[in-house]
Tab-separated table of C-alpha atoms in Angstrom:
chain	number	residue	atom	x	y	z
A	1	TYR	CA	2.997	-14.991	66.197
A	2	PRO	CA	5.968	-16.983	64.909
A	3	VAL	CA	5.216	-20.622	64.208
A	4	ARG	CA	7.595	-23.054	62.540
A	5	LEU	CA	6.445	-26.288	61.016
A	6	LEU	CA	8.275	-29.381	62.157
A	7	ASN	CA	7.090	-32.576	60.481
A	8	GLU	CA	4.062	-30.616	59.181
A	9	ASN	CA	2.849	-29.897	62.744
A	10	PRO	CA	2.612	-26.342	64.103
A	11	TRP	CA	5.402	-25.674	66.586
A	12	PRO	CA	5.662	-24.737	69.373
A	13	LYS	CA	2.435	-25.918	70.970
A	14	ASN	CA	0.886	-24.929	74.235
A	15	SER	CA	-0.897	-27.203	76.631
A	16	PRO	CA	-3.844	-27.021	76.465
A	17	ASN	CA	-3.601	-26.540	72.716
A	18	LYS	CA	-5.591	-23.292	72.450
A	19	TYR	CA	-4.913	-19.654	71.702
A	20	ARG	CA	-5.086	-17.366	74.745
A	21	GLY	CA	-4.893	-14.083	72.874
A	22	TRP	CA	-2.219	-11.431	73.296
A	23	THR	CA	-0.202	-11.786	76.459
A	24	ASN	CA	3.100	-10.695	77.984
A	25	VAL	CA	6.222	-12.497	79.203
A	26	ARG	CA	5.128	-12.382	82.848
A	27	THR	CA	1.890	-14.194	82.030
A	28	GLY	CA	3.813	-16.512	79.709
A	29	VAL	CA	6.050	-17.593	82.604
A	30	GLN	CA	3.109	-17.806	85.014
A	31	HIS	CA	1.196	-20.164	82.742
A	32	SER	CA	4.137	-21.902	80.995
A	33	ILE	CA	3.132	-20.648	77.553
A	34	ASN	CA	5.591	-22.197	75.106
A	35	THR	CA	5.038	-19.688	72.330
A	36	ILE	CA	6.051	-16.823	74.651
A	37	ALA	CA	9.347	-18.597	75.459
A	38	VAL	CA	10.091	-19.024	71.771
A	39	GLN	CA	9.120	-15.454	70.879
A	40	THR	CA	11.314	-14.115	73.698
A	41	LEU	CA	14.250	-16.172	72.433
A	42	GLN	CA	13.679	-14.918	68.906
A	43	THR	CA	13.727	-11.347	70.199
A	44	VAL	CA	16.944	-11.870	72.180
A	45	GLY	CA	18.599	-13.966	69.468
A	46	THR	CA	19.826	-17.548	69.633
A	47	ALA	CA	23.512	-16.604	69.392
A	48	GLU	CA	23.143	-14.113	72.251
A	49	ALA	CA	21.221	-16.586	74.431
A	50	PHE	CA	23.756	-19.331	73.703
A	51	ALA	CA	26.659	-17.032	74.577
A	52	PHE	CA	24.934	-16.013	77.826
A	53	ALA	CA	24.362	-19.643	78.837
A	54	THR	CA	27.888	-20.770	77.989
A	55	GLU	CA	29.940	-17.713	78.919
A	56	LYS	CA	28.084	-16.189	81.888
A	57	LEU	CA	26.629	-19.377	83.362
A	58	ASN	CA	29.253	-21.821	82.071
A	59	LEU	CA	26.572	-24.351	81.117
A	60	GLY	CA	27.744	-27.381	79.173
A	61	LEU	CA	25.922	-26.733	75.931
A	62	VAL	CA	27.228	-27.891	72.565
A	63	ALA	CA	27.101	-26.201	69.151
A	64	ASP	CA	23.961	-28.127	68.135
A	65	ASP	CA	22.115	-26.468	71.053
A	66	MET	CA	22.357	-23.037	69.380
A	67	ASP	CA	18.889	-23.211	67.844
A	68	ILE	CA	15.322	-22.151	68.673
A	69	SER	CA	14.071	-25.553	69.847
A	70	PRO	CA	16.881	-26.516	72.232
A	71	LEU	CA	17.267	-23.067	73.760
A	72	GLY	CA	13.611	-22.062	73.720
A	73	MET	CA	12.036	-25.300	74.828
A	74	GLY	CA	14.830	-27.093	76.670
A	75	GLY	CA	15.520	-29.912	74.237
A	76	LEU	CA	19.284	-29.677	74.733
A	77	THR	CA	21.615	-32.328	73.301
A	78	TYR	CA	22.838	-33.516	76.702
A	79	GLY	CA	20.396	-31.684	78.949
A	80	LEU	CA	21.265	-29.947	82.208
A	81	SER	CA	21.601	-31.423	85.666
A	82	THR	CA	19.310	-30.368	88.479
A	83	VAL	CA	22.325	-28.683	90.098
A	84	GLU	CA	22.952	-26.581	86.965
A	85	MET	CA	19.268	-25.647	86.760
A	86	ALA	CA	19.094	-24.726	90.451
A	87	ALA	CA	22.222	-22.568	90.163
A	88	ALA	CA	20.831	-20.766	87.105
A	89	TYR	CA	17.472	-20.061	88.762
A	90	ALA	CA	19.137	-19.028	92.050
A	91	MET	CA	20.440	-15.842	90.412
A	92	PHE	CA	16.858	-14.504	90.360
A	93	GLY	CA	16.766	-14.553	94.160
A	94	ASN	CA	20.337	-13.294	94.454
A	95	GLU	CA	19.927	-9.910	92.732
A	96	GLY	CA	21.172	-11.294	89.410
A	97	VAL	CA	24.430	-12.704	90.763
A	98	TYR	CA	25.273	-16.194	89.469
A	99	THR	CA	27.455	-18.401	91.655
A	100	THR	CA	29.008	-21.618	90.391
A	101	PRO	CA	27.396	-24.630	92.074
A	102	HIS	CA	29.490	-26.106	94.841
A	103	CYS	CA	29.214	-28.427	97.841
A	104	TYR	CA	31.861	-26.744	99.933
A	105	THR	CA	34.297	-23.841	99.765
A	106	THR	CA	37.058	-25.108	102.052
A	107	VAL	CA	37.805	-28.087	104.251
A	108	GLU	CA	40.309	-27.639	107.057
A	109	ASP	CA	42.169	-30.152	109.207
A	110	ALA	CA	42.301	-29.978	113.020
A	111	GLU	CA	45.133	-27.418	112.856
A	112	GLY	CA	43.154	-25.094	110.578
A	113	ASP	CA	45.170	-25.877	107.463
A	114	VAL	CA	43.135	-25.972	104.245
A	115	ILE	CA	43.196	-29.467	102.787
A	116	LEU	CA	40.461	-29.045	100.141
A	117	GLU	CA	39.332	-25.906	98.377
A	118	THR	CA	36.738	-25.264	95.674
A	119	ASN	CA	37.115	-22.461	93.192
A	120	VAL	CA	33.782	-20.641	93.538
A	121	THR	CA	33.159	-17.829	91.104
A	122	THR	CA	30.406	-15.262	91.012
A	123	VAL	CA	29.346	-12.992	88.191
A	124	GLN	CA	26.680	-10.306	87.856
A	125	ALA	CA	24.839	-12.255	85.151
A	126	ILE	CA	21.763	-10.009	84.920
A	127	SER	CA	20.770	-6.726	86.497
A	128	PRO	CA	19.195	-6.705	89.967
A	129	GLU	CA	16.102	-5.150	88.384
A	130	THR	CA	15.732	-7.974	85.850
A	131	ALA	CA	16.275	-10.534	88.612
A	132	TYR	CA	13.510	-8.922	90.679
A	133	ILE	CA	11.061	-8.962	87.763
A	134	MET	CA	11.804	-12.617	86.995
A	135	ASN	CA	11.578	-13.551	90.666
A	136	ARG	CA	8.101	-11.993	90.870
A	137	ALA	CA	6.994	-13.783	87.683
A	138	LEU	CA	8.285	-17.113	89.032
A	139	LYS	CA	6.459	-16.483	92.330
A	140	GLU	CA	3.200	-16.171	90.395
A	141	VAL	CA	3.752	-19.671	88.992
A	142	VAL	CA	3.099	-21.106	92.481
A	143	THR	CA	0.562	-18.538	93.673
A	144	SER	CA	-1.755	-18.342	90.661
A	145	GLY	CA	-0.106	-20.121	87.715
A	146	THR	CA	0.509	-23.672	86.550
A	147	ALA	CA	1.826	-24.799	89.970
A	148	ALA	CA	-0.867	-23.093	92.049
A	149	ALA	CA	-2.252	-26.467	93.154
A	150	VAL	CA	1.109	-27.199	94.769
A	151	GLY	CA	1.341	-23.743	96.316
A	152	ALA	CA	3.816	-22.674	98.936
A	153	PRO	CA	3.465	-22.964	102.707
A	154	ALA	CA	2.087	-19.745	104.212
A	155	ARG	CA	5.261	-19.176	106.194
A	156	MET	CA	7.605	-19.612	103.251
A	157	GLU	CA	7.905	-17.742	99.969
A	158	GLY	CA	8.483	-19.951	96.968
A	159	ILE	CA	9.048	-19.668	93.251
A	160	GLY	CA	8.689	-22.239	90.509
A	161	LYS	CA	8.863	-23.037	86.851
A	162	THR	CA	6.783	-25.696	85.190
A	163	GLY	CA	7.043	-27.369	81.841
A	164	THR	CA	8.335	-30.491	80.186
A	165	THR	CA	10.256	-31.403	77.093
A	166	SER	CA	10.933	-34.623	75.266
């Protein structure tokens, strides 16, 4: 159970501030357990996670973000936009394929000539199997986890991720 002391306070903390006992990553995602996020990052490695975020997902992180707190808890130097976050999470529902966020691919004039074009790239960022597992864990956030009160309409499947940072 790795805990670092920041300003003499145990870190990271969960809300509510109580110990749940041994748990797994799936339950950690379902209930937004901060210590699970940090332990997972420590297992993967901060350099590896930083490289994945910057090289595979092309996220605008800076060198100061390559640490446990920014990567594990989301306290990035400049943060991420909602578009960047949505694109990153979309790979879970797209069999692990990450696609650069875009508003359009091409715009044509009346004659069919392309007048605007966006360079959209895709990359197999994670395996389809990993994407499936994460998608199921994120579904449990809205069916029985921290966002269960919000839920999803019966006719529509939804996934979610809760948590805050400051």
